[in-house]
Amino acid sequence: MRLVTDDEDDLEAELLETMIPARAQIPDDPDPGNYVVVDVAQFSTTVPELFANGAEYIYITEERGNEPDFKAEHPRAKIGGSSGPNYEGEEGYDFFNSPSFVQDVDVAGRPTAMTSTNGGNAVTDLRLAGGDDVDVYVGGLTNGKAVAEHLKQSDQRTYFVGAGSNGKPSPEDLAGALYIARHLHERPPTAEQRAVFREMVTFGKGPKYERKPQVKRTDLYEYTLAFDSRDVVPKLVDQRLVDVGDGAE
């Protein structure tokens, strides 16, 4: 059952037990419960934007490269691939894992398909390892409060999976996980804590993005850091992410 903590010590103890800091540390046989995949830059920010722009669902492919087969079976689908040369997208695909890039893609009422190296693959790892015993969600800073409010209605324990990078934890994913967890356990972040989370994400990615095309900086500063801008709650049903938030039809 979800724990409502009485003080900071209880919250810290709960988070230490329920935090999986990187995809590589997902157990082979995860305990039953809710699992929130947090890949702040970019999967957990791109997914809510696709739903906000009207996507019917997001099919998470087991491997990058399977998306064209999905489109062959669903001709109206829009599919995501790699970022391609200079972050302009990959030939034969409609978008890539970028919350700003998908704004110009007509996904309204259409199925979509994608994965990503960290967040998307973490979703697949949990699906294959946990089967029917785990419920998989996708959360970040933009929809973290909405995900937490939804999970408050569940009697299952909630675990947080920081997607990480190259098998190691990433500070921005841990910041996103802590942000959602504080809302879930009814200890919402203070203004000072929000500022710390913002700094963790900004300095975790900002310097690296200064050497990349503008789209990466737009993704980070205009989308990733837009706290609570979306009420989307992506949940994995079979192999599809669907929006189960209060605002979904």
Short mmCIF file of N, CA, C and O in Angstrom, two decimals, residues 163-242:
data_model
loop_
_atom_site.label_atom_id
_atom_site.label_comp_id
_atom_site.label_asym_id
_atom_site.label_seq_id
_atom_site.Cartn_x
_atom_site.Cartn_y
_atom_site.Cartn_z
N ALA A 163 15.98 6.63 -15.67
CA ALA A 163 16.48 5.93 -16.85
C ALA A 163 18.00 5.96 -16.92
O ALA A 163 18.64 4.97 -17.28
N GLY A 164 18.60 7.09 -16.56
CA GLY A 164 20.04 7.19 -16.58
C GLY A 164 20.60 7.22 -17.99
O GLY A 164 19.88 7.36 -18.99
N SER A 165 21.91 7.05 -18.08
CA SER A 165 22.60 7.08 -19.37
C SER A 165 23.83 6.18 -19.29
O SER A 165 24.58 6.24 -18.31
N ASN A 166 23.99 5.34 -20.31
CA ASN A 166 25.14 4.43 -20.35
C ASN A 166 25.22 3.57 -19.08
O ASN A 166 26.32 3.25 -18.60
N GLY A 167 24.05 3.20 -18.56
CA GLY A 167 24.01 2.34 -17.39
C GLY A 167 24.21 3.03 -16.07
O GLY A 167 24.16 2.39 -15.02
N LYS A 168 24.44 4.34 -16.09
CA LYS A 168 24.70 5.08 -14.87
C LYS A 168 23.57 6.07 -14.58
O LYS A 168 22.89 6.53 -15.50
N PRO A 169 23.36 6.41 -13.30
CA PRO A 169 22.33 7.40 -12.96
C PRO A 169 22.62 8.76 -13.57
O PRO A 169 23.78 9.13 -13.77
N SER A 170 21.55 9.50 -13.87
CA SER A 170 21.67 10.87 -14.37
C SER A 170 21.03 11.81 -13.36
O SER A 170 19.93 11.53 -12.88
N PRO A 171 21.67 12.93 -13.04
CA PRO A 171 21.12 13.83 -12.02
C PRO A 171 19.74 14.36 -12.37
O PRO A 171 18.88 14.51 -11.49
N GLU A 172 19.49 14.63 -13.66
CA GLU A 172 18.18 15.17 -14.03
C GLU A 172 17.06 14.16 -13.83
O GLU A 172 15.93 14.52 -13.49
N ASP A 173 17.36 12.86 -14.03
CA ASP A 173 16.34 11.84 -13.83
C ASP A 173 16.04 11.64 -12.35
O ASP A 173 14.89 11.45 -11.95
N LEU A 174 17.07 11.69 -11.53
CA LEU A 174 16.86 11.58 -10.09
C LEU A 174 16.08 12.79 -9.57
O LEU A 174 15.22 12.65 -8.69
N ALA A 175 16.36 13.97 -10.12
CA ALA A 175 15.61 15.16 -9.73
C ALA A 175 14.13 14.99 -10.09
O ALA A 175 13.24 15.30 -9.29
N GLY A 176 13.86 14.49 -11.30
CA GLY A 176 12.48 14.27 -11.71
C GLY A 176 11.79 13.24 -10.84
O GLY A 176 10.62 13.40 -10.46
N ALA A 177 12.49 12.16 -10.51
CA ALA A 177 11.90 11.13 -9.66
C ALA A 177 11.58 11.66 -8.27
O ALA A 177 10.50 11.40 -7.71
N LEU A 178 12.50 12.43 -7.70
CA LEU A 178 12.25 13.01 -6.38
C LEU A 178 11.10 14.00 -6.42
O LEU A 178 10.31 14.09 -5.46
N TYR A 179 10.99 14.74 -7.50
CA TYR A 179 9.91 15.71 -7.63
C TYR A 179 8.55 14.99 -7.61
O TYR A 179 7.63 15.39 -6.88
N ILE A 180 8.43 13.92 -8.38
CA ILE A 180 7.17 13.17 -8.41
C ILE A 180 6.92 12.50 -7.06
O ILE A 180 5.80 12.52 -6.54
N ALA A 181 7.96 11.91 -6.48
CA ALA A 181 7.80 11.19 -5.22
C ALA A 181 7.33 12.11 -4.10
O ALA A 181 6.50 11.72 -3.26
N ARG A 182 7.84 13.33 -4.07
CA ARG A 182 7.41 14.26 -3.01
C ARG A 182 5.92 14.58 -3.15
O ARG A 182 5.21 14.67 -2.15
N HIS A 183 5.45 14.75 -4.37
CA HIS A 183 4.02 14.97 -4.55
C HIS A 183 3.22 13.72 -4.15
O HIS A 183 2.17 13.83 -3.51
N LEU A 184 3.71 12.56 -4.52
CA LEU A 184 2.99 11.32 -4.21
C LEU A 184 2.84 11.13 -2.70
O LEU A 184 1.77 10.76 -2.22
N HIS A 185 3.91 11.41 -1.97
CA HIS A 185 3.90 11.18 -0.52
C HIS A 185 3.49 12.41 0.26
O HIS A 185 3.77 12.51 1.46
N GLU A 186 2.82 13.33 -0.43
CA GLU A 186 2.21 14.49 0.20
C GLU A 186 3.22 15.34 0.95
O GLU A 186 2.94 15.90 2.01
N ARG A 187 4.40 15.44 0.36
CA ARG A 187 5.42 16.38 0.81
C ARG A 187 5.87 17.18 -0.41
O ARG A 187 7.00 17.05 -0.88
N PRO A 188 4.96 18.00 -0.98
CA PRO A 188 5.30 18.72 -2.21
C PRO A 188 6.54 19.58 -2.03
O PRO A 188 6.78 20.11 -0.94
N PRO A 189 7.32 19.70 -3.08
CA PRO A 189 8.56 20.48 -2.97
C PRO A 189 8.28 21.93 -2.60
O PRO A 189 7.33 22.55 -3.08
N THR A 190 9.13 22.47 -1.76
CA THR A 190 9.07 23.88 -1.44
C THR A 190 9.65 24.67 -2.62
O THR A 190 10.24 24.09 -3.55
N ALA A 191 9.51 25.97 -2.57
CA ALA A 191 10.08 26.80 -3.63
C ALA A 191 11.58 26.60 -3.71
O ALA A 191 12.17 26.57 -4.81
N GLU A 192 12.22 26.46 -2.56
CA GLU A 192 13.66 26.26 -2.54
C GLU A 192 14.03 24.91 -3.15
O GLU A 192 15.02 24.80 -3.90
N GLN A 193 13.26 23.89 -2.85
CA GLN A 193 13.54 22.57 -3.41
C GLN A 193 13.31 22.54 -4.92
O GLN A 193 14.08 21.93 -5.67
N ARG A 194 12.26 23.21 -5.38
CA ARG A 194 12.03 23.30 -6.82
C ARG A 194 13.21 23.97 -7.51
O ARG A 194 13.63 23.57 -8.60
N ALA A 195 13.76 24.99 -6.87
CA ALA A 195 14.91 25.68 -7.45
C ALA A 195 16.11 24.74 -7.54
O ALA A 195 16.87 24.77 -8.52
N VAL A 196 16.27 23.89 -6.53
CA VAL A 196 17.37 22.92 -6.57
C VAL A 196 17.15 21.91 -7.69
O VAL A 196 18.09 21.58 -8.44
N PHE A 197 15.93 21.41 -7.83
CA PHE A 197 15.64 20.47 -8.92
C PHE A 197 15.92 21.12 -10.28
O PHE A 197 16.49 20.50 -11.18
N ARG A 198 15.52 22.39 -10.41
CA ARG A 198 15.76 23.10 -11.67
C ARG A 198 17.27 23.20 -11.95
O ARG A 198 17.72 23.00 -13.08
N GLU A 199 18.03 23.51 -10.91
CA GLU A 199 19.47 23.62 -11.09
C GLU A 199 20.09 22.27 -11.45
O GLU A 199 21.02 22.20 -12.28
N MET A 200 19.60 21.19 -10.84
CA MET A 200 20.14 19.87 -11.15
C MET A 200 19.95 19.53 -12.63
O MET A 200 20.84 18.99 -13.28
N VAL A 201 18.77 19.87 -13.16
CA VAL A 201 18.50 19.59 -14.57
C VAL A 201 19.29 20.54 -15.46
O VAL A 201 19.92 20.12 -16.45
N THR A 202 19.28 21.82 -15.12
CA THR A 202 19.96 22.82 -15.95
C THR A 202 21.45 22.53 -16.06
O THR A 202 22.02 22.52 -17.16
N PHE A 203 22.10 22.28 -14.93
CA PHE A 203 23.54 22.07 -14.96
C PHE A 203 23.91 20.64 -15.32
O PHE A 203 25.06 20.38 -15.69
N GLY A 204 22.93 19.73 -15.25
CA GLY A 204 23.18 18.37 -15.70
C GLY A 204 23.25 18.28 -17.21
O GLY A 204 23.99 17.46 -17.76
N LYS A 205 22.48 19.12 -17.91
CA LYS A 205 22.40 19.04 -19.37
C LYS A 205 22.83 20.32 -20.09
O LYS A 205 23.33 20.27 -21.20
N GLY A 206 22.60 21.47 -19.47
CA GLY A 206 22.82 22.74 -20.15
C GLY A 206 24.20 22.91 -20.78
O GLY A 206 24.31 23.26 -21.97
N PRO A 207 25.29 22.69 -20.03
CA PRO A 207 26.61 22.89 -20.62
C PRO A 207 26.85 22.00 -21.84
O PRO A 207 27.45 22.44 -22.82
N LYS A 208 26.38 20.77 -21.79
CA LYS A 208 26.54 19.86 -22.93
C LYS A 208 25.76 20.36 -24.14
O LYS A 208 26.22 20.29 -25.28
N TYR A 209 24.56 20.88 -23.88
CA TYR A 209 23.70 21.31 -24.98
C TYR A 209 24.18 22.60 -25.64
O TYR A 209 23.77 22.92 -26.75
N GLU A 210 25.01 23.36 -24.96
CA GLU A 210 25.54 24.59 -25.56
C GLU A 210 26.34 24.30 -26.82
O GLU A 210 26.50 25.17 -27.68
N ARG A 211 26.83 23.08 -26.95
CA ARG A 211 27.63 22.71 -28.11
C ARG A 211 26.80 21.97 -29.17
O ARG A 211 27.35 21.48 -30.15
N LYS A 212 25.50 21.90 -28.95
CA LYS A 212 24.62 21.20 -29.87
C LYS A 212 23.67 22.18 -30.56
O LYS A 212 23.58 23.35 -30.18
N PRO A 213 22.94 21.73 -31.59
CA PRO A 213 21.99 22.61 -32.28
C PRO A 213 20.95 23.20 -31.33
O PRO A 213 20.67 22.65 -30.26
N GLN A 214 20.33 24.30 -31.77
CA GLN A 214 19.38 25.05 -30.94
C GLN A 214 18.24 24.19 -30.41
O GLN A 214 17.73 24.42 -29.31
N VAL A 215 17.83 23.17 -31.17
CA VAL A 215 16.69 22.36 -30.77
C VAL A 215 16.91 21.75 -29.38
O VAL A 215 15.96 21.63 -28.59
N LYS A 216 18.14 21.40 -29.05
CA LYS A 216 18.40 20.80 -27.74
C LYS A 216 18.20 21.81 -26.62
O LYS A 216 17.65 21.48 -25.56
N ARG A 217 18.60 23.04 -26.83
CA ARG A 217 18.41 24.07 -25.81
C ARG A 217 16.94 24.43 -25.68
O ARG A 217 16.44 24.69 -24.59
N THR A 218 16.23 24.45 -26.81
CA THR A 218 14.79 24.69 -26.77
C THR A 218 14.10 23.59 -25.98
O THR A 218 13.23 23.85 -25.14
N ASP A 219 14.46 22.35 -26.25
CA ASP A 219 13.89 21.22 -25.52
C ASP A 219 14.07 21.40 -24.02
O ASP A 219 13.14 21.20 -23.23
N LEU A 220 15.29 21.77 -23.63
CA LEU A 220 15.62 21.85 -22.21
C LEU A 220 14.92 23.02 -21.52
O LEU A 220 14.21 22.85 -20.53
N TYR A 221 15.11 24.22 -22.05
CA TYR A 221 14.68 25.41 -21.33
C TYR A 221 13.20 25.75 -21.51
O TYR A 221 12.59 26.36 -20.62
N GLU A 222 12.62 25.37 -22.65
CA GLU A 222 11.22 25.72 -22.89
C GLU A 222 10.26 24.57 -22.58
O GLU A 222 9.08 24.83 -22.33
N TYR A 223 10.74 23.35 -22.59
CA TYR A 223 9.84 22.22 -22.39
C TYR A 223 10.19 21.40 -21.15
O TYR A 223 9.36 21.27 -20.24
N THR A 224 11.39 20.88 -21.07
CA THR A 224 11.75 20.00 -19.95
C THR A 224 11.53 20.67 -18.61
O THR A 224 11.07 20.03 -17.66
N LEU A 225 11.84 21.93 -18.49
CA LEU A 225 11.75 22.65 -17.22
C LEU A 225 10.41 23.33 -16.99
O LEU A 225 10.28 24.11 -16.04
N ALA A 226 9.42 23.02 -17.82
CA ALA A 226 8.08 23.61 -17.64
C ALA A 226 7.30 22.78 -16.62
O ALA A 226 6.43 21.97 -16.96
N PHE A 227 7.61 22.96 -15.36
CA PHE A 227 7.01 22.19 -14.28
C PHE A 227 5.48 22.20 -14.38
O PHE A 227 4.85 23.25 -14.54
N ASP A 228 4.89 21.00 -14.29
CA ASP A 228 3.43 20.84 -14.16
C ASP A 228 2.65 21.51 -15.28
O ASP A 228 1.52 21.96 -15.09
N SER A 229 3.23 21.55 -16.46
CA SER A 229 2.54 22.16 -17.60
C SER A 229 1.59 21.20 -18.30
O SER A 229 0.77 21.64 -19.11
N ARG A 230 1.66 19.90 -17.98
CA ARG A 230 0.80 18.89 -18.62
C ARG A 230 0.11 18.04 -17.56
O ARG A 230 0.68 17.73 -16.51
N ASP A 231 -1.15 17.67 -17.84
CA ASP A 231 -1.89 16.80 -16.93
C ASP A 231 -2.00 15.39 -17.49
O ASP A 231 -2.89 14.61 -17.14
N VAL A 232 -1.07 15.04 -18.36
CA VAL A 232 -1.05 13.74 -19.02
C VAL A 232 -0.46 12.68 -18.07
O VAL A 232 0.53 12.93 -17.39
N VAL A 233 -1.10 11.50 -18.05
CA VAL A 233 -0.61 10.38 -17.24
C VAL A 233 -0.44 9.16 -18.15
O VAL A 233 -1.37 8.39 -18.37
N PRO A 234 0.75 8.99 -18.73
CA PRO A 234 0.96 7.87 -19.65
C PRO A 234 1.15 6.56 -18.88
O PRO A 234 2.00 6.44 -18.00
N LYS A 235 0.34 5.57 -19.24
CA LYS A 235 0.41 4.25 -18.63
C LYS A 235 0.55 3.21 -19.73
O LYS A 235 -0.10 3.31 -20.77
N LEU A 236 1.38 2.20 -19.49
CA LEU A 236 1.57 1.15 -20.48
C LEU A 236 0.45 0.12 -20.39
O LEU A 236 0.22 -0.48 -19.33
N VAL A 237 -0.25 -0.07 -21.49
CA VAL A 237 -1.29 -1.09 -21.60
C VAL A 237 -0.90 -1.99 -22.76
O VAL A 237 -0.86 -1.53 -23.90
N ASP A 238 -0.60 -3.25 -22.46
CA ASP A 238 0.04 -4.13 -23.44
C ASP A 238 1.36 -3.47 -23.84
O ASP A 238 2.23 -3.28 -23.02
N GLN A 239 1.51 -3.07 -25.08
CA GLN A 239 2.77 -2.44 -25.50
C GLN A 239 2.56 -0.97 -25.87
O GLN A 239 3.44 -0.36 -26.47
N ARG A 240 1.41 -0.44 -25.47
CA ARG A 240 1.07 0.93 -25.84
C ARG A 240 0.98 1.81 -24.61
O ARG A 240 0.37 1.43 -23.60
N LEU A 241 1.57 3.00 -24.69
CA LEU A 241 1.31 4.01 -23.68
C LEU A 241 0.00 4.70 -24.03
O LEU A 241 -0.21 5.13 -25.17
N VAL A 242 -0.89 4.79 -23.06
CA VAL A 242 -2.15 5.50 -23.21
C VAL A 242 -2.27 6.52 -22.08
O VAL A 242 -1.69 6.35 -21.02
#
